[in-house]
Coordinates of C-alpha atoms in Angstrom, one line a residue:
X1 CA 60.0 110.6 18.2
X2 CA 62.5 113.6 18.6
X3 CA 62.4 117.4 18.1
X4 CA 60.2 120.1 19.7
X5 CA 57.1 118.3 20.6
X6 CA 55.5 120.6 22.7
X7 CA 51.9 122.0 21.5
X8 CA 51.1 118.8 20.1
X9 CA 47.7 117.1 20.4
X10 CA 47.4 113.3 21.4
X11 CA 46.2 112.8 17.9
X12 CA 48.8 114.5 16.6
X13 CA 51.5 112.4 18.5
X14 CA 49.8 109.2 17.8
X15 CA 50.2 110.0 14.1
X16 CA 53.7 110.6 14.3
X17 CA 54.0 107.6 16.0
X18 CA 52.6 105.6 13.5
X19 CA 55.1 106.9 11.0
X20 CA 57.4 104.0 12.2
X21 CA 54.9 101.5 11.2
X22 CA 55.3 102.8 7.6
X23 CA 57.6 100.5 5.1
X24 CA 58.8 101.4 1.6
X25 CA 60.2 99.1 -1.0
X26 CA 64.0 98.6 -0.4
X27 CA 66.3 100.7 -2.6
X28 CA 63.9 103.6 -3.1
X29 CA 63.3 106.8 -1.8
X30 CA 59.6 106.8 -0.5
X31 CA 56.4 105.9 -1.7
X32 CA 53.5 108.0 -2.5
X33 CA 51.7 106.9 0.6
X34 CA 54.5 108.0 2.8
X35 CA 54.7 111.5 1.2
X36 CA 50.9 111.8 1.7
X37 CA 51.4 111.1 5.5
X38 CA 54.2 113.4 5.8
X39 CA 52.3 116.4 4.1
X40 CA 49.3 115.9 6.0
X41 CA 51.2 115.8 9.4
X42 CA 53.6 118.7 8.6
X43 CA 50.5 120.6 7.3
X44 CA 48.6 120.1 10.5
X45 CA 51.4 120.7 13.0
X46 CA 52.9 123.7 10.9
X47 CA 56.5 122.3 11.3
X48 CA 58.8 120.3 9.3
X49 CA 58.3 116.6 9.7
X50 CA 60.9 114.0 8.6
X51 CA 61.9 110.6 8.7
X52 CA 65.2 108.4 8.4
X53 CA 64.9 105.5 6.6
X54 CA 67.3 102.8 6.1
X55 CA 68.2 100.7 3.1
X56 CA 66.0 98.0 4.0
X57 CA 63.0 100.4 3.9
X58 CA 62.2 100.8 7.7
X59 CA 61.7 104.1 9.3
X60 CA 64.2 104.4 11.7
X61 CA 63.7 107.8 13.1
X62 CA 60.8 110.4 13.3
X63 CA 61.4 114.0 13.8
X64 CA 59.4 117.3 14.2
X65 CA 62.5 119.6 13.0
X66 CA 64.4 120.7 10.0
X67 CA 67.2 118.7 8.6
X68 CA 69.8 119.9 10.8
X69 CA 67.5 119.2 13.8
X70 CA 66.7 115.7 12.8
X71 CA 67.9 112.5 14.8
X72 CA 70.3 110.4 13.0
X73 CA 71.6 107.1 14.2
X74 CA 75.1 107.3 15.6
X75 CA 76.7 105.0 13.2
X76 CA 80.2 105.3 12.2
X77 CA 80.6 104.3 8.4
X78 CA 83.9 103.5 6.8
X79 CA 85.7 106.4 4.7
X80 CA 84.5 104.7 1.6
X81 CA 80.7 104.2 2.6
X82 CA 77.7 106.5 3.1
X83 CA 75.8 106.4 6.2
X84 CA 73.3 103.8 5.0
X85 CA 69.9 105.7 5.6
X86 CA 68.3 108.8 4.0
X87 CA 66.2 111.6 5.0
X88 CA 62.5 112.1 3.5
X89 CA 60.8 115.5 4.8
X90 CA 58.1 117.7 4.3
X91 CA 58.3 121.6 4.0
X92 CA 55.1 123.1 5.3
X93 CA 55.8 126.5 3.4
X94 CA 56.9 124.8 0.1
X95 CA 60.2 125.3 -1.4
X96 CA 62.9 123.1 -2.8
X97 CA 65.9 121.7 -0.9
X98 CA 67.3 124.3 1.7
X99 CA 71.1 125.0 2.4
X100 CA 70.6 123.2 5.7
X101 CA 69.0 120.1 4.0
X102 CA 72.1 119.9 1.6
X103 CA 74.8 120.8 4.6
X104 CA 73.2 117.8 6.4
X105 CA 73.3 115.4 3.4
X106 CA 77.0 116.2 3.3
X107 CA 78.1 116.2 6.6
X108 CA 76.3 113.2 7.6
X109 CA 76.9 111.5 4.4
X110 CA 73.4 110.2 4.0
X111 CA 72.7 108.1 1.1
X112 CA 70.0 110.9 -0.1
X113 CA 67.9 113.7 1.1
X114 CA 64.7 114.6 -0.1
X115 CA 62.0 117.5 0.6
X116 CA 58.2 117.1 -0.3
X117 CA 56.7 120.5 -1.1
X118 CA 53.2 121.0 1.1
X119 CA 50.4 122.6 -0.9
X120 CA 47.9 124.7 0.7
X121 CA 45.6 122.1 1.1
X122 CA 47.8 119.6 2.8
X123 CA 48.6 117.6 -0.3
X124 CA 52.0 116.9 -1.3
X125 CA 53.6 118.6 -4.1
X126 CA 56.8 118.5 -5.7
X127 CA 59.6 116.1 -4.5
X128 CA 63.1 117.3 -4.3
X129 CA 66.0 115.0 -4.3
X130 CA 70.1 115.1 -3.8
X131 CA 72.7 112.9 -3.2
X132 CA 76.4 113.1 -2.9
X133 CA 79.0 113.1 -5.6
X134 CA 82.2 111.4 -5.5
X135 CA 85.4 113.6 -4.3
X136 CA 87.0 115.4 -7.3
X137 CA 84.1 114.9 -9.8
X138 CA 84.7 116.8 -13.0
X139 CA 82.0 119.1 -13.6
X140 CA 80.5 119.3 -10.1
X141 CA 80.7 122.8 -8.3
X142 CA 79.0 121.4 -5.2
X143 CA 79.5 118.6 -2.7
X144 CA 76.1 117.3 -4.0
X145 CA 74.0 116.7 -7.2
X146 CA 70.6 118.2 -7.2
X147 CA 68.1 116.0 -9.3
X148 CA 65.1 117.0 -11.1
X149 CA 61.9 117.4 -9.0
X150 CA 59.3 114.7 -9.4
X151 CA 55.5 114.2 -8.8
X152 CA 54.8 112.5 -5.4
X153 CA 53.2 109.7 -7.3
X154 CA 56.3 109.1 -9.0
X155 CA 58.7 109.1 -5.8
X156 CA 59.0 105.3 -5.8
X157 CA 60.4 105.2 -9.3
X158 CA 63.9 106.6 -8.4
X159 CA 66.2 103.6 -7.9
X160 CA 68.1 104.5 -4.8
X161 CA 69.7 101.4 -4.1
X162 CA 71.6 101.2 -7.5
X163 CA 72.6 105.0 -7.0
X164 CA 73.8 104.4 -3.7
X165 CA 76.0 101.1 -5.0
X166 CA 77.2 103.2 -8.0
X167 CA 78.1 106.1 -5.7
X168 CA 79.9 103.9 -3.0
X169 CA 82.0 102.1 -5.7
X170 CA 83.2 105.2 -7.2
X171 CA 84.1 106.8 -3.7
X172 CA 86.2 103.3 -2.9
X173 CA 87.8 103.1 -6.6
X174 CA 88.9 106.8 -6.0
X175 CA 90.0 106.2 -2.5
X176 CA 92.2 103.3 -3.5
X177 CA 93.8 105.4 -6.3
X178 CA 94.5 108.0 -3.9
X179 CA 96.1 105.7 -1.2
X180 CA 98.2 104.2 -3.6
X181 CA 99.7 107.7 -4.3
X182 CA 99.6 109.2 -1.0
X183 CA 102.9 108.8 0.7
X184 CA 102.1 111.3 3.8
X185 CA 98.7 112.1 5.9
X186 CA 97.3 115.2 4.1
X187 CA 97.0 118.2 6.3
X188 CA 94.6 121.3 6.3
X189 CA 96.1 124.4 8.3
X190 CA 94.0 126.8 10.1
X191 CA 95.5 130.0 11.5
X192 CA 93.1 132.5 13.3
X193 CA 93.6 136.0 13.0
X194 CA 92.7 138.2 16.1
X195 CA 94.5 141.4 14.6
X196 CA 98.0 140.2 15.0
X197 CA 100.5 141.7 12.4
X198 CA 102.4 138.6 11.8
X199 CA 99.3 136.3 11.4
X200 CA 100.3 135.3 7.7
X201 CA 103.8 134.6 8.8
X202 CA 102.6 132.2 11.8
X203 CA 100.2 130.5 9.0
X204 CA 103.6 130.1 6.8
X205 CA 105.3 128.6 10.2
X206 CA 102.6 126.3 11.0
X207 CA 103.2 125.2 7.3
X208 CA 106.8 124.3 8.2
X209 CA 106.0 122.3 11.2
X210 CA 103.5 120.4 9.4
X211 CA 106.0 119.5 6.7
X212 CA 108.6 118.8 9.1
X213 CA 106.1 116.4 11.1
X214 CA 105.7 114.4 7.6
X215 CA 102.3 115.9 6.4
X216 CA 101.5 116.8 2.9
X217 CA 99.5 120.3 3.0
X218 CA 96.9 120.4 0.8
X219 CA 95.1 123.7 1.8
X220 CA 95.9 126.5 4.2
X221 CA 93.4 129.1 5.4
X222 CA 93.7 132.3 7.4
X223 CA 90.5 132.9 9.5
X224 CA 89.7 136.7 10.8
X225 CA 87.9 136.2 13.8
X226 CA 88.3 139.0 16.9
X227 CA 86.0 136.8 18.9
X228 CA 86.8 133.1 19.2
X229 CA 83.6 130.9 19.7
X230 CA 84.1 128.9 22.8
X231 CA 83.3 125.4 21.4
X232 CA 84.5 125.4 17.9
X233 CA 86.5 128.3 17.8
X234 CA 85.8 129.4 14.5
X235 CA 82.2 128.5 14.1
X236 CA 80.0 125.6 12.6
X237 CA 79.7 127.2 9.1
X238 CA 83.5 127.9 8.8
X239 CA 84.0 124.1 10.0
X240 CA 81.5 122.6 7.3
X241 CA 83.5 124.8 4.4
X242 CA 86.8 122.9 5.9
X243 CA 85.1 119.6 6.0
X244 CA 84.2 120.2 2.4
X245 CA 87.7 121.0 1.3
X246 CA 88.8 117.9 3.1
X247 CA 86.4 115.8 1.4
X248 CA 87.2 117.1 -2.1
X249 CA 91.2 117.1 -1.3
X250 CA 91.2 113.9 0.4
X251 CA 92.4 115.3 3.6
X252 CA 92.8 113.7 7.2
X253 CA 94.0 115.8 9.4
X254 CA 93.2 119.5 10.5
X255 CA 95.7 121.3 12.2
X256 CA 95.0 124.6 14.2
X257 CA 97.8 127.2 14.9
X258 CA 95.9 127.9 18.2
X259 CA 95.9 125.8 21.2
X260 CA 92.5 123.8 21.7
X261 CA 91.2 122.7 25.0
X262 CA 90.2 119.1 25.1
X263 CA 86.3 119.8 24.5
X264 CA 87.2 122.3 21.8
X265 CA 89.4 119.3 19.8
X266 CA 86.3 116.9 20.7
X267 CA 83.7 119.2 19.3
X268 CA 85.8 120.0 16.0
X269 CA 86.5 116.3 15.5
X270 CA 82.9 115.5 15.8
X271 CA 81.6 118.4 13.6
X272 CA 84.2 117.5 10.9
X273 CA 85.1 113.6 11.2
X274 CA 88.6 114.7 10.8
X275 CA 91.8 113.8 13.1
X276 CA 92.3 117.4 14.9
X277 CA 95.6 118.4 16.7
X278 CA 96.8 122.1 17.9
X279 CA 100.2 123.4 17.2
X280 CA 101.3 122.6 20.4
X281 CA 101.0 118.7 19.9
X282 CA 102.5 119.3 16.4
X283 CA 105.5 120.6 17.8
X284 CA 105.5 117.8 20.6
X285 CA 105.2 115.4 18.0
X286 CA 108.0 116.7 15.9
X287 CA 110.1 116.5 19.1
X288 CA 109.1 112.8 19.6
X289 CA 110.0 112.3 15.7
X290 CA 113.6 113.7 15.8
X291 CA 114.5 112.9 19.4
X292 CA 117.8 110.8 19.2
X293 CA 119.7 111.1 22.4
X294 CA 118.6 109.4 25.7
X295 CA 118.2 112.9 27.4
X296 CA 115.8 114.5 24.5
X297 CA 114.0 111.3 24.6
X298 CA 113.4 111.7 28.4
X299 CA 112.4 115.4 28.0
X300 CA 109.9 115.0 25.3
X301 CA 108.3 112.1 27.1
X302 CA 108.1 114.2 30.1
X303 CA 106.7 117.2 27.8
X304 CA 104.1 114.9 26.1
X305 CA 102.9 113.5 29.6
X306 CA 102.6 116.9 31.2
X307 CA 100.4 117.9 28.0
X308 CA 98.6 115.1 28.2
X309 CA 97.7 114.7 31.7
X310 CA 94.9 117.4 31.9
X311 CA 93.4 116.2 28.7
X312 CA 93.0 112.3 30.1
X313 CA 89.3 113.0 31.8
X314 CA 87.3 112.5 29.1
X315 CA 89.3 112.2 26.1
X316 CA 87.7 108.8 25.1
X317 CA 88.5 107.7 21.6
X318 CA 91.1 110.3 21.6
X319 CA 93.5 108.0 23.5
X320 CA 92.6 105.1 21.3
X321 CA 94.8 106.9 18.5
X322 CA 97.9 107.5 20.6
X323 CA 100.5 104.6 19.6
X324 CA 104.0 103.9 20.9
X325 CA 107.2 104.6 18.6
X326 CA 108.8 107.7 19.5
X327 CA 112.1 109.0 18.0
X328 CA 113.4 109.1 14.6
X329 CA 112.8 105.5 13.8
X330 CA 109.4 105.6 15.2
X331 CA 107.2 106.5 12.4
X332 CA 103.4 106.8 13.1
X333 CA 100.8 109.3 12.1
X334 CA 101.2 112.9 13.1
X335 CA 100.0 113.7 16.4
X336 CA 100.3 109.8 17.7
X337 CA 104.0 109.5 18.4
X338 CA 105.7 109.5 21.5
X339 CA 105.0 107.5 24.9
X340 CA 102.2 105.1 23.4
X341 CA 98.7 104.3 24.5
X342 CA 99.6 102.4 27.6
X343 CA 101.1 105.4 29.2
X344 CA 98.6 107.7 28.2
X345 CA 95.9 105.6 29.6
X346 CA 97.2 105.5 33.0
X347 CA 95.6 107.1 35.7
X348 CA 96.7 110.3 37.3
X349 CA 98.4 108.9 40.0
X350 CA 100.5 106.2 37.8
X351 CA 101.4 109.3 35.2
X352 CA 102.6 111.4 38.4
X353 CA 104.9 108.4 39.3
X354 CA 106.2 108.4 35.7
X355 CA 106.8 112.0 35.6
X356 CA 108.7 111.9 38.9
X357 CA 110.6 108.8 37.5
X358 CA 111.4 111.0 34.4
X359 CA 112.5 114.0 36.4
X360 CA 114.9 111.8 38.2
X361 CA 116.4 110.4 35.2
X362 CA 116.8 113.7 33.7
X363 CA 118.6 114.9 37.2
X364 CA 121.2 112.1 36.5
X365 CA 121.9 113.3 33.1
X366 CA 122.0 116.9 34.0
X367 CA 124.3 116.1 36.5
X368 CA 126.8 114.4 34.1
X369 CA 126.6 117.1 32.1
X370 CA 127.4 119.5 34.9
X371 CA 130.7 117.7 35.3
X372 CA 131.8 118.0 31.4
X373 CA 130.8 121.7 31.9
X374 CA 133.0 121.9 35.2
X375 CA 136.0 120.0 33.0
X376 CA 135.6 122.7 30.2
X377 CA 135.8 125.6 32.8
X378 CA 139.0 123.7 34.6
X379 CA 140.5 124.0 31.2
X380 CA 139.8 127.7 30.8
X381 CA 138.7 127.3 27.1
X382 CA 136.1 129.8 26.0
X383 CA 132.8 128.7 25.3
X384 CA 130.5 130.0 22.3
X385 CA 127.0 129.1 22.7
X386 CA 125.0 129.2 19.1
X387 CA 121.3 130.0 19.7
X388 CA 118.7 131.5 17.4
X389 CA 115.2 130.4 15.9
X390 CA 114.8 127.0 14.6
X391 CA 116.1 126.6 11.0
X392 CA 118.5 129.6 10.8
X393 CA 121.3 127.8 9.8
X394 CA 123.0 127.2 13.4
X395 CA 124.2 123.4 12.8
X396 CA 125.3 124.5 9.3
X397 CA 127.3 127.2 11.0
X398 CA 128.8 125.1 13.6
X399 CA 130.0 122.7 10.6
X400 CA 131.8 125.7 8.9
X401 CA 133.4 126.6 12.0
X402 CA 134.8 123.5 12.6
X403 CA 135.2 122.5 9.1
X404 CA 133.3 119.2 9.8
X405 CA 132.5 118.0 6.3
X406 CA 132.1 114.3 7.4
X407 CA 131.0 112.2 10.1
X408 CA 131.5 111.8 13.0
X409 CA 132.2 115.6 13.3
X410 CA 129.8 116.5 11.2
X411 CA 126.4 117.9 13.0
X412 CA 122.9 117.0 11.3
X413 CA 121.9 120.0 9.5
X414 CA 118.6 120.0 7.5
X415 CA 116.0 122.6 5.9
X416 CA 113.4 121.5 8.7
X417 CA 112.2 122.9 12.1
X418 CA 113.9 121.2 14.7
X419 CA 116.0 118.8 12.7
X420 CA 118.4 118.8 16.1
X421 CA 117.3 118.6 19.5
X422 CA 120.3 117.7 21.6
X423 CA 123.0 120.3 22.4
X424 CA 126.2 119.5 20.7
X425 CA 129.8 120.5 21.3
X426 CA 132.6 120.9 19.0
X427 CA 136.0 122.3 19.3
X428 CA 137.0 125.0 16.8
X429 CA 140.1 127.5 16.5
X430 CA 140.1 131.3 16.3
X431 CA 143.0 133.6 15.5
X432 CA 144.2 135.6 18.7
X433 CA 142.4 133.4 20.9
X434 CA 143.3 130.1 20.1
X435 CA 141.1 126.9 21.1
X436 CA 137.4 127.8 21.6
X437 CA 134.3 125.7 22.3
X438 CA 131.0 126.1 20.0
X439 CA 127.9 124.6 21.3
X440 CA 125.0 124.2 19.2
X441 CA 121.6 124.5 21.0
X442 CA 117.9 123.4 20.3
X443 CA 116.4 125.9 18.2
X444 CA 113.9 128.3 19.5
X445 CA 110.3 129.2 18.4
X446 CA 107.6 131.6 19.0
X447 CA 105.1 130.8 21.7
X448 CA 107.1 127.5 22.6
X449 CA 104.9 125.1 24.6
X450 CA 105.2 125.8 28.5
X451 CA 105.8 122.0 28.8
X452 CA 108.4 122.0 26.4
X453 CA 110.5 124.9 28.0
X454 CA 110.2 123.4 31.4
X455 CA 111.5 119.9 30.0
X456 CA 114.0 121.7 28.2
X457 CA 115.1 124.0 30.6
X458 CA 118.3 122.2 31.7
X459 CA 119.4 121.9 28.2
X460 CA 118.7 125.9 27.6
X461 CA 120.3 126.9 31.2
X462 CA 123.6 125.4 29.4
X463 CA 123.4 128.6 27.7
X464 CA 124.3 130.6 31.0
X465 CA 127.6 128.7 30.8
X466 CA 128.9 130.3 27.9
X467 CA 131.1 133.2 27.3
X468 CA 129.5 134.7 24.4
X469 CA 126.5 134.3 22.5
X470 CA 126.3 133.8 18.7
X471 CA 122.8 134.7 17.7
X472 CA 122.0 133.2 14.3
X473 CA 119.4 134.9 12.3
X474 CA 117.9 133.9 9.2
X475 CA 117.9 137.3 7.2
X476 CA 116.5 135.5 3.9
X477 CA 113.2 134.7 5.6
X478 CA 110.6 137.6 6.1
X479 CA 110.1 138.6 9.6
X480 CA 113.7 138.6 10.8
X481 CA 112.6 141.2 13.4
X482 CA 110.0 139.0 14.7
X483 CA 112.2 136.0 15.0
X484 CA 115.1 137.8 16.6
X485 CA 112.6 139.5 19.2
X486 CA 111.3 136.0 19.9
X487 CA 114.5 134.8 20.5
X488 CA 115.7 137.5 22.9
X489 CA 112.3 137.2 24.9
X490 CA 113.2 133.2 25.6
X491 CA 116.5 134.4 26.8
X492 CA 115.3 137.2 28.8
X493 CA 112.9 134.6 30.6
X494 CA 116.0 132.5 31.2
X495 CA 118.1 135.5 32.2
X496 CA 120.7 135.7 29.4
X497 CA 119.5 138.6 27.9
X498 CA 122.5 140.7 29.2
X499 CA 125.2 138.2 27.9
X500 CA 127.6 139.3 25.4
X501 CA 126.4 138.7 22.0
X502 CA 127.2 138.7 18.3
X503 CA 124.5 138.6 15.7
X504 CA 125.4 136.4 12.8
X505 CA 122.9 137.4 9.7
X506 CA 123.1 133.9 7.9
X507 CA 121.8 133.1 4.6
X508 CA 123.0 136.5 3.2
X509 CA 123.4 135.1 -0.3
X510 CA 119.8 134.8 -0.5
X511 CA 118.6 137.8 1.3
X512 CA 117.3 141.1 -0.6
X513 CA 120.3 143.4 -0.4
X514 CA 118.2 146.3 1.2
X515 CA 116.6 144.2 3.7
X516 CA 120.0 142.9 4.7
X517 CA 121.6 146.4 5.1
X518 CA 118.7 147.6 7.3
X519 CA 119.1 144.5 9.3
X520 CA 123.2 145.3 9.5
X521 CA 122.3 148.5 10.6
X522 CA 119.5 147.6 13.1
X523 CA 121.4 144.9 14.9
X524 CA 125.1 145.4 13.9
X525 CA 125.2 142.0 12.7
X526 CA 127.9 140.2 10.4
X527 CA 126.3 139.1 7.1
X528 CA 127.2 135.3 6.4
X529 CA 126.4 132.5 4.4
X530 CA 127.1 129.2 6.3
X531 CA 126.1 127.2 3.3
X532 CA 128.5 128.9 0.9
X533 CA 131.2 129.6 3.7
X534 CA 130.9 133.3 3.0
X535 CA 131.6 135.6 5.7
X536 CA 133.2 133.4 8.1
X537 CA 136.3 135.2 8.7
X538 CA 134.5 138.4 9.4
X539 CA 132.3 136.7 12.1
X540 CA 135.4 135.0 13.6
X541 CA 137.0 138.2 13.9
X542 CA 133.9 139.6 15.7
X543 CA 133.9 136.8 17.9
X544 CA 137.6 137.1 18.4
X545 CA 137.0 141.0 19.7
X546 CA 134.0 139.7 22.1
X547 CA 136.0 136.9 23.5
X548 CA 138.9 139.4 24.2
X549 CA 136.6 142.0 25.7
X550 CA 135.1 139.4 28.3
X551 CA 138.7 138.0 28.9
X552 CA 139.8 141.8 29.7
X553 CA 136.5 142.3 31.8
X554 CA 137.4 138.8 33.8
X555 CA 141.1 139.9 34.4
X556 CA 140.0 143.3 35.7
X557 CA 137.4 141.7 38.2
X558 CA 140.3 139.3 39.3
X559 CA 142.6 142.2 39.8
X560 CA 139.9 143.9 41.5
X561 CA 139.4 141.0 43.9
X562 CA 143.0 140.6 44.8
X563 CA 143.3 144.2 45.4
X564 CA 140.2 144.2 47.8
X565 CA 141.8 141.0 49.8
X566 CA 145.1 142.9 50.3
X567 CA 142.9 146.1 51.5
X568 CA 141.1 143.8 53.7
X569 CA 143.9 142.2 55.3

């Protein structure tokens, strides 16, 4: 027995225990005798009393509680199956099925739920029942179908077995049809708005991240919460609504824009039955998907292990989802790409050993990169580092500067976030300056996960070796100001915010003229279209002026140093 049994007399507890001996005909909702027993007991104890019955007609659980407080077997059925048992309980105050009854039916995927009205004298009244409807059923506004009420002596006339078989067959047929059409994981996005001015833009960006990772976004919701719930972040009621959306839209993935703790992720997963990941894990997954060079792969694995290390204890089933196969050819489901299950199941000591190994490997790669940088310094070739928010068009602009239309000089440029991860250098020419080196860096993003920032620090620090920063801003998308400020914050953290900078307002051909004019006035940027090769001469002229200014300052510094040495002598 389960529920609050305090205050019950021994005779009442004995009557409850006797319910386990009751049997009904398999495939039936209940029996008149069981309905009478439940009504009398519920009237006697003045609380809801319920039994959980399996498909063989056996009572497998007795609870003195409402539907939400009923103890159910901990069984994991397949996506195309129902739970394999139903709930029959009595309402001592009368009334039809409550919202809690119907929510429990849906969330537990019960075969059915039935409520017996208890009359004033303790006799059973009308019996109300409901069962689920298949996803996407035409004409159904809810996740369930409520049947007409029947008299208690008619309770055994409803053929629940046939109804369940037909329902599971329909669910399986619909699932097969959807699976044949489904090329990607179907995701529901959730962004919590705590009063941020850019909450909607963050939700849009989360959608772009999901698309880049290979998901099909079927629903997105911006949820206002001034105070977050400690366990579920958005509350049980909202999670129930999202579960219903996922059921009807055939979604299997729930992505949160906020970083989730390990306990929060497990609670949300248990409440919804969906795979749950957060923005940080999504970004790590994208990096794992797109990492191509040796250094990028090492850095991504390092970041993933740092992210997973504090989440290993108690992660349990979460680890069983993690599979190997990082990189562009790795494939795999979203949130599962990367170092692989065997690495994530290592204990903390072995993970620390792996982290130390990766850091040593990266030190070697960084040393070789440093030698290349020194070679460029000895050649005294000006270096222009291209920085900017991810998907601002940096790689396309680099191709336009270097006239690299074909491989191997052409740099990958896609309309996706983080399409390229490793820095790429190409030689170009600017009138009045001569040969220059253009370096395309990894794209920035607001609230970049700390583990990724640390892992890519050696890559980002190469920005400091440049003579000029070329800050590329997507002028055609809303929120250009916020993205520009996000990049400047990262540059400030790295100590590069005071470097000579030229701003390129890219995608000017698709930008609103008024917005573009305002951005030109605010930033002093040069409007360009890297894709259509417009504004490139003007941008090169601005870069030439900036490089010449830096060279004049360097000559002046060298002259002052020579004068100081002469004076000292």
